[in-house]
């Protein structure tokens, strides 16, 4: 399974472009590229996931992954807005644009794009270098991928919610205005997505056992890993370039924005960046893998 030169170029360009866009977003807000800057980053992430994912799984499996993510994430978000379970009580503002009923359209592609990255990085961490799942990996890959996904939410939710008001927590929360339940809900949501896709993959592996699965090409695993790592550029740049001010959440708590952003930068460095470094070392030091 070898990526074409054109596919390789697109993915490397996406990694570089995401890092640049995140630096611009973090250092200038929407002052340079306008209010659509967050949408640009989602588009770049989604394009990367499509190019890499279709090549890896084929169009049918890729679409199954996307549809599972879209439906499950939309359902969990909608239920939580209506009932408070599992994330907590919140509402989306107009910040993220058009909605499907109560949930902005941008949310579901974001779940999928970053979810695809964490799904792939989980394979690296577990030395699962193939496109199929069987035995214990049917459960361990979704478990690890879910932790990696929640690392992203830990690094960005207070900024998006408490500061930017893209969504508003009705009762505030312990993590700079974000409730504890949000992160447990995130884990439940993404684990449901990953577990459903893993079970689907297992069913396909049993149905077509003759398909070749091993993928020992360094770039195939390195590119999603670096794409995952490029996300943290925004969190670090936002902390460095932001001027501190006071902000009050709906529960009456007052926060300093520099404290929020500094904490999120630290979280992203010692979670997402650590995973990126560890995965990169595992890939580059794997003697079975070849350069491509």
Short mmCIF file of C-alpha atoms in Angstrom, two decimals:
data_model
loop_
_atom_site.label_atom_id
_atom_site.label_comp_id
_atom_site.label_asym_id
_atom_site.label_seq_id
_atom_site.Cartn_x
_atom_site.Cartn_y
_atom_site.Cartn_z
CA UNK A 1 0.00 0.00 0.00
CA UNK A 2 1.95 3.01 -1.27
CA UNK A 3 0.67 6.57 -1.43
CA UNK A 4 1.05 8.28 -4.75
CA UNK A 5 3.41 11.23 -4.96
CA UNK A 6 0.44 13.58 -5.33
CA UNK A 7 -1.24 12.17 -2.20
CA UNK A 8 2.01 12.59 -0.29
CA UNK A 9 2.29 16.20 -1.38
CA UNK A 10 -1.28 16.99 -0.35
CA UNK A 11 -0.80 15.53 3.13
CA UNK A 12 2.52 17.28 3.77
CA UNK A 13 0.97 20.52 2.57
CA UNK A 14 -1.98 20.03 4.92
CA UNK A 15 0.37 19.55 7.89
CA UNK A 16 2.31 22.72 7.07
CA UNK A 17 -0.84 24.70 6.30
CA UNK A 18 -2.53 23.64 9.54
CA UNK A 19 0.49 24.73 11.58
CA UNK A 20 0.56 28.11 9.80
CA UNK A 21 -3.18 28.68 10.14
CA UNK A 22 -3.11 27.73 13.81
CA UNK A 23 -0.23 30.14 14.41
CA UNK A 24 -2.16 32.92 12.67
CA UNK A 25 -5.31 32.05 14.60
CA UNK A 26 -3.46 31.95 17.89
CA UNK A 27 -1.41 35.10 17.37
CA UNK A 28 -4.02 37.36 15.74
CA UNK A 29 -7.39 35.81 16.56
CA UNK A 30 -9.46 36.55 13.45
CA UNK A 31 -7.60 39.78 12.82
CA UNK A 32 -5.61 38.59 9.82
CA UNK A 33 -7.75 36.11 7.91
CA UNK A 34 -11.13 37.16 9.24
CA UNK A 35 -13.79 35.34 11.26
CA UNK A 36 -13.66 32.27 9.01
CA UNK A 37 -10.16 31.28 10.21
CA UNK A 38 -11.47 28.46 12.47
CA UNK A 39 -13.40 27.10 9.49
CA UNK A 40 -10.22 27.05 7.40
CA UNK A 41 -8.48 24.85 9.97
CA UNK A 42 -11.43 22.45 10.00
CA UNK A 43 -11.34 22.24 6.20
CA UNK A 44 -7.60 21.47 6.20
CA UNK A 45 -8.06 18.77 8.85
CA UNK A 46 -10.97 17.28 6.94
CA UNK A 47 -9.11 17.24 3.61
CA UNK A 48 -6.19 15.46 5.24
CA UNK A 49 -8.49 12.86 6.82
CA UNK A 50 -10.21 12.26 3.49
CA UNK A 51 -6.99 11.80 1.49
CA UNK A 52 -5.35 9.58 4.09
CA UNK A 53 -8.48 7.69 5.10
CA UNK A 54 -9.78 6.86 1.63
CA UNK A 55 -6.35 5.58 0.65
CA UNK A 56 -6.12 3.44 3.78
CA UNK A 57 -9.63 2.03 4.01
CA UNK A 58 -11.14 2.53 0.58
CA UNK A 59 -14.15 4.72 -0.10
CA UNK A 60 -16.81 2.42 1.38
CA UNK A 61 -15.16 1.89 4.80
CA UNK A 62 -14.14 5.53 4.93
CA UNK A 63 -17.73 6.64 4.39
CA UNK A 64 -18.91 4.23 7.07
CA UNK A 65 -16.43 5.80 9.51
CA UNK A 66 -17.62 9.29 8.56
CA UNK A 67 -21.31 8.44 8.82
CA UNK A 68 -20.88 6.76 12.21
CA UNK A 69 -19.01 9.81 13.49
CA UNK A 70 -21.51 12.28 12.03
CA UNK A 71 -24.63 10.56 13.37
CA UNK A 72 -23.29 9.61 16.80
CA UNK A 73 -21.68 12.99 17.52
CA UNK A 74 -24.76 14.89 16.35
CA UNK A 75 -27.02 12.64 18.45
CA UNK A 76 -24.95 12.99 21.63
CA UNK A 77 -24.65 16.76 21.19
CA UNK A 78 -28.37 17.18 20.57
CA UNK A 79 -29.39 14.98 23.50
CA UNK A 80 -27.03 16.86 25.82
CA UNK A 81 -28.35 20.27 24.76
CA UNK A 82 -31.89 19.05 25.42
CA UNK A 83 -31.30 17.07 28.62
CA UNK A 84 -27.84 17.87 30.00
CA UNK A 85 -26.59 14.30 29.44
CA UNK A 86 -23.82 13.35 28.85
CA UNK A 87 -21.77 16.57 28.48
CA UNK A 88 -23.76 18.92 30.70
CA UNK A 89 -26.14 21.82 30.05
CA UNK A 90 -24.98 24.17 27.30
CA UNK A 91 -26.06 25.96 24.14
CA UNK A 92 -24.26 26.87 20.94
CA UNK A 93 -24.12 30.52 19.92
CA UNK A 94 -24.08 31.76 16.32
CA UNK A 95 -20.25 31.77 16.42
CA UNK A 96 -19.89 28.48 14.52
CA UNK A 97 -22.45 29.27 11.84
CA UNK A 98 -25.34 27.24 10.42
CA UNK A 99 -26.83 24.40 12.47
CA UNK A 100 -28.57 21.11 11.99
CA UNK A 101 -31.35 21.85 14.47
CA UNK A 102 -29.32 22.63 17.62
CA UNK A 103 -25.80 21.65 16.57
CA UNK A 104 -23.53 23.67 14.22
CA UNK A 105 -22.68 21.78 11.04
CA UNK A 106 -18.97 22.37 11.64
CA UNK A 107 -18.98 20.27 14.80
CA UNK A 108 -19.47 16.90 13.10
CA UNK A 109 -16.62 17.25 10.52
CA UNK A 110 -14.38 18.44 13.37
CA UNK A 111 -15.19 15.32 15.40
CA UNK A 112 -14.43 13.20 12.37
CA UNK A 113 -11.21 14.90 11.24
CA UNK A 114 -9.51 14.95 14.63
CA UNK A 115 -11.08 11.60 15.50
CA UNK A 116 -9.47 10.06 12.43
CA UNK A 117 -6.08 11.38 13.58
CA UNK A 118 -6.46 10.02 17.11
CA UNK A 119 -7.73 6.71 15.75
CA UNK A 120 -4.59 6.38 13.62
CA UNK A 121 -2.20 7.52 16.36
CA UNK A 122 -3.76 4.95 18.70
CA UNK A 123 -2.69 2.27 16.22
CA UNK A 124 0.89 3.55 16.46
CA UNK A 125 0.91 3.58 20.26
CA UNK A 126 -0.35 -0.02 20.29
CA UNK A 127 1.98 -1.18 17.49
CA UNK A 128 -1.07 -2.06 15.44
CA UNK A 129 0.26 -1.31 11.95
CA UNK A 130 -2.56 -2.57 9.77
CA UNK A 131 -5.98 -1.60 8.46
CA UNK A 132 -7.86 -4.34 10.28
CA UNK A 133 -8.82 -5.02 13.86
CA UNK A 134 -9.24 -8.36 15.58
CA UNK A 135 -8.92 -9.95 19.00
CA UNK A 136 -8.24 -7.49 21.86
CA UNK A 137 -7.38 -4.61 19.50
CA UNK A 138 -11.10 -4.31 18.70
CA UNK A 139 -11.44 -2.79 22.17
CA UNK A 140 -7.99 -1.39 22.98
CA UNK A 141 -7.67 0.82 19.89
CA UNK A 142 -11.02 2.58 20.55
CA UNK A 143 -10.06 2.98 24.23
CA UNK A 144 -6.70 4.65 23.52
CA UNK A 145 -8.11 6.73 20.67
CA UNK A 146 -10.79 8.06 23.02
CA UNK A 147 -8.19 9.23 25.54
CA UNK A 148 -6.26 10.96 22.74
CA UNK A 149 -9.43 12.68 21.56
CA UNK A 150 -10.28 13.99 25.03
CA UNK A 151 -6.73 15.41 25.25
CA UNK A 152 -7.73 17.72 22.40
CA UNK A 153 -10.89 18.83 24.19
CA UNK A 154 -8.96 19.44 27.42
CA UNK A 155 -6.64 21.72 25.45
CA UNK A 156 -9.31 23.84 23.80
CA UNK A 157 -12.73 23.76 25.49
CA UNK A 158 -12.29 26.59 28.04
CA UNK A 159 -10.94 28.89 25.32
CA UNK A 160 -13.75 28.12 22.89
CA UNK A 161 -16.49 28.22 25.54
CA UNK A 162 -15.47 30.54 28.37
CA UNK A 163 -13.56 33.07 26.27
CA UNK A 164 -14.95 32.92 22.72
CA UNK A 165 -18.50 31.96 23.72
CA UNK A 166 -18.83 29.54 20.80
CA UNK A 167 -20.89 27.55 23.27
CA UNK A 168 -21.98 28.55 26.76
CA UNK A 169 -22.12 26.33 29.84
CA UNK A 170 -25.24 27.25 31.78
CA UNK A 171 -23.82 26.33 35.20
CA UNK A 172 -20.14 26.98 34.58
CA UNK A 173 -17.68 24.33 35.68
CA UNK A 174 -14.50 23.43 37.57
CA UNK A 175 -12.14 23.61 34.56
CA UNK A 176 -12.18 27.35 33.83
CA UNK A 177 -15.94 27.37 33.40
CA UNK A 178 -16.24 23.93 31.78
CA UNK A 179 -17.93 21.18 33.84
CA UNK A 180 -16.25 17.91 34.80
CA UNK A 181 -19.09 16.05 33.09
CA UNK A 182 -18.13 17.48 29.70
CA UNK A 183 -14.94 15.47 29.50
CA UNK A 184 -16.59 12.27 30.69
CA UNK A 185 -19.27 12.88 28.08
CA UNK A 186 -16.66 13.44 25.41
CA UNK A 187 -15.02 10.16 26.28
CA UNK A 188 -18.33 8.32 26.11
CA UNK A 189 -19.25 9.94 22.80
CA UNK A 190 -15.99 9.27 20.97
CA UNK A 191 -15.62 5.80 22.47
CA UNK A 192 -19.05 4.96 21.04
CA UNK A 193 -17.91 6.17 17.63
CA UNK A 194 -14.61 4.28 17.68
CA UNK A 195 -16.10 1.11 19.11
CA UNK A 196 -18.82 0.97 16.48
CA UNK A 197 -16.27 1.39 13.69
CA UNK A 198 -13.99 -1.21 15.29
CA UNK A 199 -16.81 -3.74 15.40
CA UNK A 200 -17.61 -2.97 11.79
CA UNK A 201 -13.96 -3.50 10.86
CA UNK A 202 -13.90 -6.82 12.68
CA UNK A 203 -16.96 -7.97 10.78
CA UNK A 204 -15.26 -7.06 7.51
CA UNK A 205 -12.05 -8.84 8.55
CA UNK A 206 -13.99 -12.01 9.20
CA UNK A 207 -15.80 -11.64 5.89
CA UNK A 208 -12.68 -10.90 3.81
CA UNK A 209 -9.76 -12.56 5.66
CA UNK A 210 -7.62 -12.71 2.52
CA UNK A 211 -7.10 -8.94 2.27
CA UNK A 212 -3.53 -7.72 2.86
CA UNK A 213 -3.37 -5.50 5.90
CA UNK A 214 0.15 -4.70 7.10
CA UNK A 215 1.27 -1.13 6.42
CA UNK A 216 4.98 -0.64 7.07
CA UNK A 217 5.51 2.76 5.47
CA UNK A 218 6.81 5.44 7.80
CA UNK A 219 5.03 8.35 6.15
CA UNK A 220 1.67 6.61 6.38
CA UNK A 221 1.87 6.73 10.18
CA UNK A 222 4.08 9.79 10.58
CA UNK A 223 1.80 12.18 8.71
CA UNK A 224 -1.32 11.74 10.92
CA UNK A 225 0.93 11.92 13.98
CA UNK A 226 2.41 15.26 12.91
CA UNK A 227 -1.03 16.53 11.90
CA UNK A 228 -2.24 15.76 15.42
CA UNK A 229 0.76 17.61 16.81
CA UNK A 230 0.21 20.64 14.58
CA UNK A 231 -3.07 21.31 16.38
CA UNK A 232 -1.26 22.50 19.51
CA UNK A 233 0.40 25.40 17.66
CA UNK A 234 -2.81 27.36 18.18
CA UNK A 235 -2.86 26.78 21.94
CA UNK A 236 0.73 27.85 22.46
CA UNK A 237 0.48 30.88 20.15
CA UNK A 238 -2.77 32.01 21.78
CA UNK A 239 -1.12 31.98 25.20
CA UNK A 240 1.97 33.85 24.00
CA UNK A 241 0.18 36.61 22.11
CA UNK A 242 -2.99 37.09 24.17
CA UNK A 243 -3.36 40.06 26.51
CA UNK A 244 -4.86 39.12 29.85
CA UNK A 245 -8.31 40.34 30.82
CA UNK A 246 -11.05 39.39 33.26
CA UNK A 247 -14.02 37.26 32.23
CA UNK A 248 -17.03 36.01 34.19
CA UNK A 249 -18.92 32.76 33.51
CA UNK A 250 -22.65 32.29 34.04
CA UNK A 251 -22.12 30.76 37.47
CA UNK A 252 -20.53 34.00 38.68
CA UNK A 253 -16.91 32.82 38.71
CA UNK A 254 -14.31 35.31 37.50
CA UNK A 255 -11.31 34.13 35.50
CA UNK A 256 -8.21 35.73 34.01
CA UNK A 257 -7.82 34.84 30.34
CA UNK A 258 -4.03 34.53 30.59
CA UNK A 259 -4.46 31.93 33.34
CA UNK A 260 -6.86 29.97 31.14
CA UNK A 261 -4.63 30.09 28.08
CA UNK A 262 -1.45 29.31 30.01
CA UNK A 263 -3.08 26.27 31.58
CA UNK A 264 -4.36 25.05 28.21
CA UNK A 265 -0.91 25.49 26.66
CA UNK A 266 0.60 23.40 29.45
CA UNK A 267 -2.08 20.74 29.08
CA UNK A 268 -1.52 20.52 25.32
CA UNK A 269 2.28 20.29 25.68
CA UNK A 270 2.20 17.50 28.24
CA UNK A 271 -0.61 15.53 26.61
CA UNK A 272 -0.94 16.07 22.85
CA UNK A 273 2.67 17.08 22.23
CA UNK A 274 3.97 14.23 24.39
CA UNK A 275 1.88 11.76 22.38
CA UNK A 276 3.20 13.28 19.14
CA UNK A 277 6.82 12.92 20.29
CA UNK A 278 6.31 9.37 21.58
CA UNK A 279 4.53 8.24 18.41
CA UNK A 280 7.14 9.86 16.16
CA UNK A 281 9.94 8.08 18.04
CA UNK A 282 8.11 4.75 17.74
CA UNK A 283 7.64 5.21 14.00
CA UNK A 284 11.16 6.39 13.19
CA UNK A 285 12.81 3.71 15.34
CA UNK A 286 10.74 0.85 13.92
CA UNK A 287 13.21 -1.19 11.91
CA UNK A 288 10.47 -3.02 10.02
CA UNK A 289 9.21 0.19 8.46
CA UNK A 290 10.48 1.58 5.19
CA UNK A 291 10.74 5.11 3.94
CA UNK A 292 8.35 6.05 1.15
#
